[in-house]
Amino acid sequence: MRYVDEFRDRVKADVLVKEIERLLAHMGRDQDRPLQIMEVCGGHTHTIFRYGVEGMLPKSIELVHGPGCPVCVLPMGRVDDCVAIAERAEVIFTTFGDAMRVPGSRKSLLQAKADGCDVRMVYSPMDALALARKNPTREVVFFGIGFETTMPSTALTVLQAEREGIKNFSIFCNHITIVPTIKAILDSPDLRLDGFLGPGHVSMVIGDAPYEFIARYYKKPMVIAGFEPLDILQSLWMLLKQIDEGRCEIENQYARVAPAGGNAVALQAVAQVYELREFFEWRGLGSIDHSGVKVREAYAGFDAERRFAVPNARIADPSSCQCGEVLKGVIKPWQCKVFGRACTPETPLGALMVSSEGACAAYYQYGGIKRGRDEAKASAA
Amino acid sequence: MNMISFPPRRPRGKVHVPTVTLAHGGGGKAMKDLIDDVFVAAFDNPLLAPLDDQARIDLLDLAQYGDRLAFTTDSFVVDPLVFPGGDIGKLAVCGTVNDLAVGGALPLYLSCAVIIEEGVSIDLLRQVATSMAATAREAGVKIVTGDTKVVNKGACDRMFITTTGVGVVAAGVELGAHRARPGDAVLVNGLLGDHGAAILGARGDMALQSPIESDCAPLQGLIESLLKSAPNTRFMRDPTRGGVATVLNEIAEAAQIAIEIDESATPLRNEVRGFCEILGLDPLYLANEGKIVAIVPPDEAEPAVEAMRAHPLGRQAAIIGTVVAGEPGRVTMRTIFGGRRIVDMLVGEQLPRIC
Ligand code: SF4
């Protein structure tokens, strides 16, 4: 496939891996004190596992799989709210596929569907709007979830619904924003990270300026990275070069797609439809100020939260979950006490086990469980 | 003495209504007409025609093909009923024929049980029956007995079909996962994931119009020529639901061997790759309905590939991996990128990712 295969070239990958090895050696990094780089975005985590990128890297660099999977960080209480809305007889509840399996305190959307709720999988909010047009006697609710990547398409759909005067469509807004989240990670007292791979898709919308504070105030470098395996390697190499040269900047490896200034149309729609929430609860990370958005008063008619009073209960994560520590890179997924035992993709306790982009599920699916055991054995010996 | 004159025998029944109603399941004339007009007419063969409660098959007749009877059953509940490249009827014949053939059996007879929801159109039923008949002919099997039930609206999703198949295994053919050894080659007969992608595309909830057609096909002919060229083939399986990844895991588990596949050797249609790329799916887990995975000893691998390539259903046959001496039960993949990853059993259904 054009525009894809060239980003999976093995020969180029080998060259980059050699360069990364050389830089790490030059920095004097060893396995005991590996360099820790966080990829913030779940899409990156997925690529890393899907192509076995981690296994190609020397042991003196460690990838930490960050909080960037919106499905993974969705708190249980919000899933309960979804189920409560879906249980209303008049509602057709629409959602992206991977949000179906996230456990709530009572059930997941998949279970709700099995119990007779009209829950449907869609690929975009526009599909949900089309359903609303087709079913004028029903209430179609779209489960808006995701970072700045998916936020504009939900906003544009609301604007479209308004233009058409559609009254039976609303969104249950759970969109979150990446910048406060990175800040929360940087403020965490047990922080060990040396640098970040930034989410390329998010920068398609917001550009790279919102990340400036990371370099300026926290003195950590970041490279905004694309989603092909070569993108990841090249971004890692760029990051290492910065560290080696003592630089600390926000660089953009994904400039072929993500312009420095972001996307004005998308930003305009986002600003028009949403405003920041005071607080938003994250699974594993607790409440982060201004990290979520809600629908503005002017569009209240399209806000499921206002139209259907939701219970909005706060439900604490199970105490055995160590998702927060995994998200911050303090422990590796397999070091969690319940990984692969009480917590598996069939019976996820924590959110990181739910989506294939979640660090725990990715380790479990793509062989981390074995690697975890091996490393545990090696360190015990 | 006056002879009592009976009216001439009722001619073969005809259905005159556009949709199936509960009356068609009532056991009376309406049901007889439906069976006559739709199924018997399409399946048309002397074993079925008397409509007895069972088909009787001559044992000597069967014995000429081999020394063991193979027997299998499967139910088909696909949504949508008609999809690019096939329909539920074709699927119901291919599925069972292939389940027999991968065991090394020559498929001979099928039974077919249909559960129909009231309200299904007779035209659709006819279309499905015709396609079952055509596929059966292509596969060289006869549908010799069956059953029809009509259920209340809402009690099933339009139409479910169960087919049971009987075949005969030739003397000397001995297939089993336990026969796999390190060094054996892992083969497939062509492009993977077409059926899964076609069905997902046809469902329409993805809002993606995909031009991909299902690979649904009866494989007894291809398998026959494979076994001729590679008589020591260790094992075969058709990777339907769960795809190639699941089958490889089952083989590795059952035989306590390790398998390594090579991503760059795995044949995939560009459209399927693109489709998976967009939806965040892994093509290795997509369903196939016209594919086999075969484990073949190293010296027979090349002849096996050639034999498959010579068959219309095996043009893109390829060696995708090898049985290796590794952790028993483990399937790994060399990625096109040069990395290595574990290919595990899938948990639940694959759900598209959001970003
Ligand atoms: S194993 Fe489960 S509980 Fe532990 S960190 Fe991972 S998702 Fe959370």
GROMACS .gro file of C-alpha atoms in nm, chain A residues 1 4-5 7-10 13 46 49-53 56 70 96-98 100-101 121-123 127 145-146 149-150 228-230 233 345-346 356-357 364-367 370, chain B residues 205-208 262-264 270 273-274 277-280 282-283 285 327 330 333-355:
model
   84
    1MET     CA    1   0.000   0.000   0.000
    4VAL     CA    2   0.188   0.294   0.435
    5ASP     CA    3   0.450   0.043   0.328
    7PHE     CA    4   0.671   0.362   0.684
    8ARG     CA    5   0.727  -0.004   0.764
    9ASP     CA    6   1.054  -0.050   0.581
   10ARG     CA    7   1.274  -0.300   0.758
   13ALA     CA    8   1.422   0.046   1.069
   46HIS     CA    9  -0.077  -0.023   1.980
   49PHE     CA   10   0.310  -0.390   2.028
   50ARG     CA   11   0.165  -0.470   1.689
   51TYR     CA   12   0.507  -0.447   1.520
   52GLY     CA   13   0.719  -0.569   1.806
   53VAL     CA   14   0.905  -0.237   1.822
   56MET     CA   15   1.399  -0.427   1.863
   70PRO     CA   16  -0.959   0.737   2.615
   96PHE     CA   17  -1.757   0.330   1.915
   97GLY     CA   18  -1.683  -0.042   1.926
   98ASP     CA   19  -1.411  -0.055   2.186
  100MET     CA   20  -1.863  -0.151   2.450
  101ARG     CA   21  -1.656  -0.373   2.678
  121MET     CA   22  -2.191   0.035   1.733
  122VAL     CA   23  -2.112   0.323   1.499
  123TYR     CA   24  -1.795   0.434   1.330
  127ASP     CA   25  -2.359   0.772   1.163
  145ILE     CA   26  -1.534   0.989   2.388
  146GLY     CA   27  -1.176   1.063   2.301
  149THR     CA   28  -0.861   1.368   1.794
  150THR     CA   29  -1.231   1.284   1.804
  228GLU     CA   30   0.360   0.397   1.173
  229PRO     CA   31   0.638   0.194   1.329
  230LEU     CA   32   0.904   0.393   1.143
  233LEU     CA   33   1.158   0.479   1.573
  345PRO     CA   34  -0.898  -0.913   2.902
  346GLU     CA   35  -1.193  -1.148   2.968
  356SER     CA   36  -0.642  -0.324   2.280
  357GLU     CA   37  -0.464   0.009   2.318
  364TYR     CA   38  -0.125  -0.956   2.774
  365GLN     CA   39  -0.220  -1.000   2.407
  366TYR     CA   40   0.112  -0.937   2.247
  367GLY     CA   41   0.317  -1.150   2.475
  370LYS     CA   42   0.561  -1.410   2.912
  586ASP     CA   43  -2.272  -0.024   1.078
  587MET     CA   44  -1.917   0.066   0.988
  588ALA     CA   45  -2.038   0.315   0.727
  589LEU     CA   46  -1.768   0.171   0.506
  643ASP     CA   47   0.627  -1.437   0.885
  644GLU     CA   48   0.405  -1.133   0.839
  645SER     CA   49   0.558  -1.042   0.503
  651ASN     CA   50  -0.477  -0.467  -0.016
  654ARG     CA   51  -0.530  -0.445   0.485
  655GLY     CA   52  -0.679  -0.100   0.434
  658GLU     CA   53  -0.603  -0.035   0.913
  659ILE     CA   54  -0.903   0.200   0.929
  660LEU     CA   55  -1.093  -0.001   1.186
  661GLY     CA   56  -0.798  -0.104   1.396
  663ASP     CA   57  -0.603  -0.747   1.298
  664PRO     CA   58  -0.661  -0.941   0.973
  666TYR     CA   59  -0.831  -1.281   1.340
  708GLU     CA   60   0.783  -2.281   2.401
  711ARG     CA   61   0.326  -2.047   2.156
  714MET     CA   62   0.510  -1.358   1.428
  715ARG     CA   63   0.806  -1.187   1.265
  716THR     CA   64   0.652  -0.852   1.180
  717ILE     CA   65   0.713  -0.685   0.844
  718PHE     CA   66   0.905  -0.433   1.047
  719GLY     CA   67   1.153  -0.688   1.172
  720GLY     CA   68   1.015  -0.707   1.526
  721ARG     CA   69   0.868  -1.013   1.686
  722ARG     CA   70   0.540  -1.045   1.866
  723ILE     CA   71   0.320  -1.309   2.015
  724VAL     CA   72   0.003  -1.400   1.829
  725ASP     CA   73  -0.235  -1.501   2.103
  726MET     CA   74  -0.588  -1.634   2.119
  727LEU     CA   75  -0.837  -1.357   2.084
  728VAL     CA   76  -1.044  -1.269   2.386
  729GLY     CA   77  -1.406  -1.210   2.286
  730GLU     CA   78  -1.488  -1.048   1.957
  731GLN     CA   79  -1.260  -0.800   1.783
  732LEU     CA   80  -1.404  -0.454   1.829
  733PRO     CA   81  -1.292  -0.161   1.617
  734ARG     CA   82  -1.075   0.093   1.793
  735ILE     CA   83  -1.172   0.456   1.799
  736CYS     CA   84  -0.856   0.639   1.705
   0.00000   0.00000   0.00000
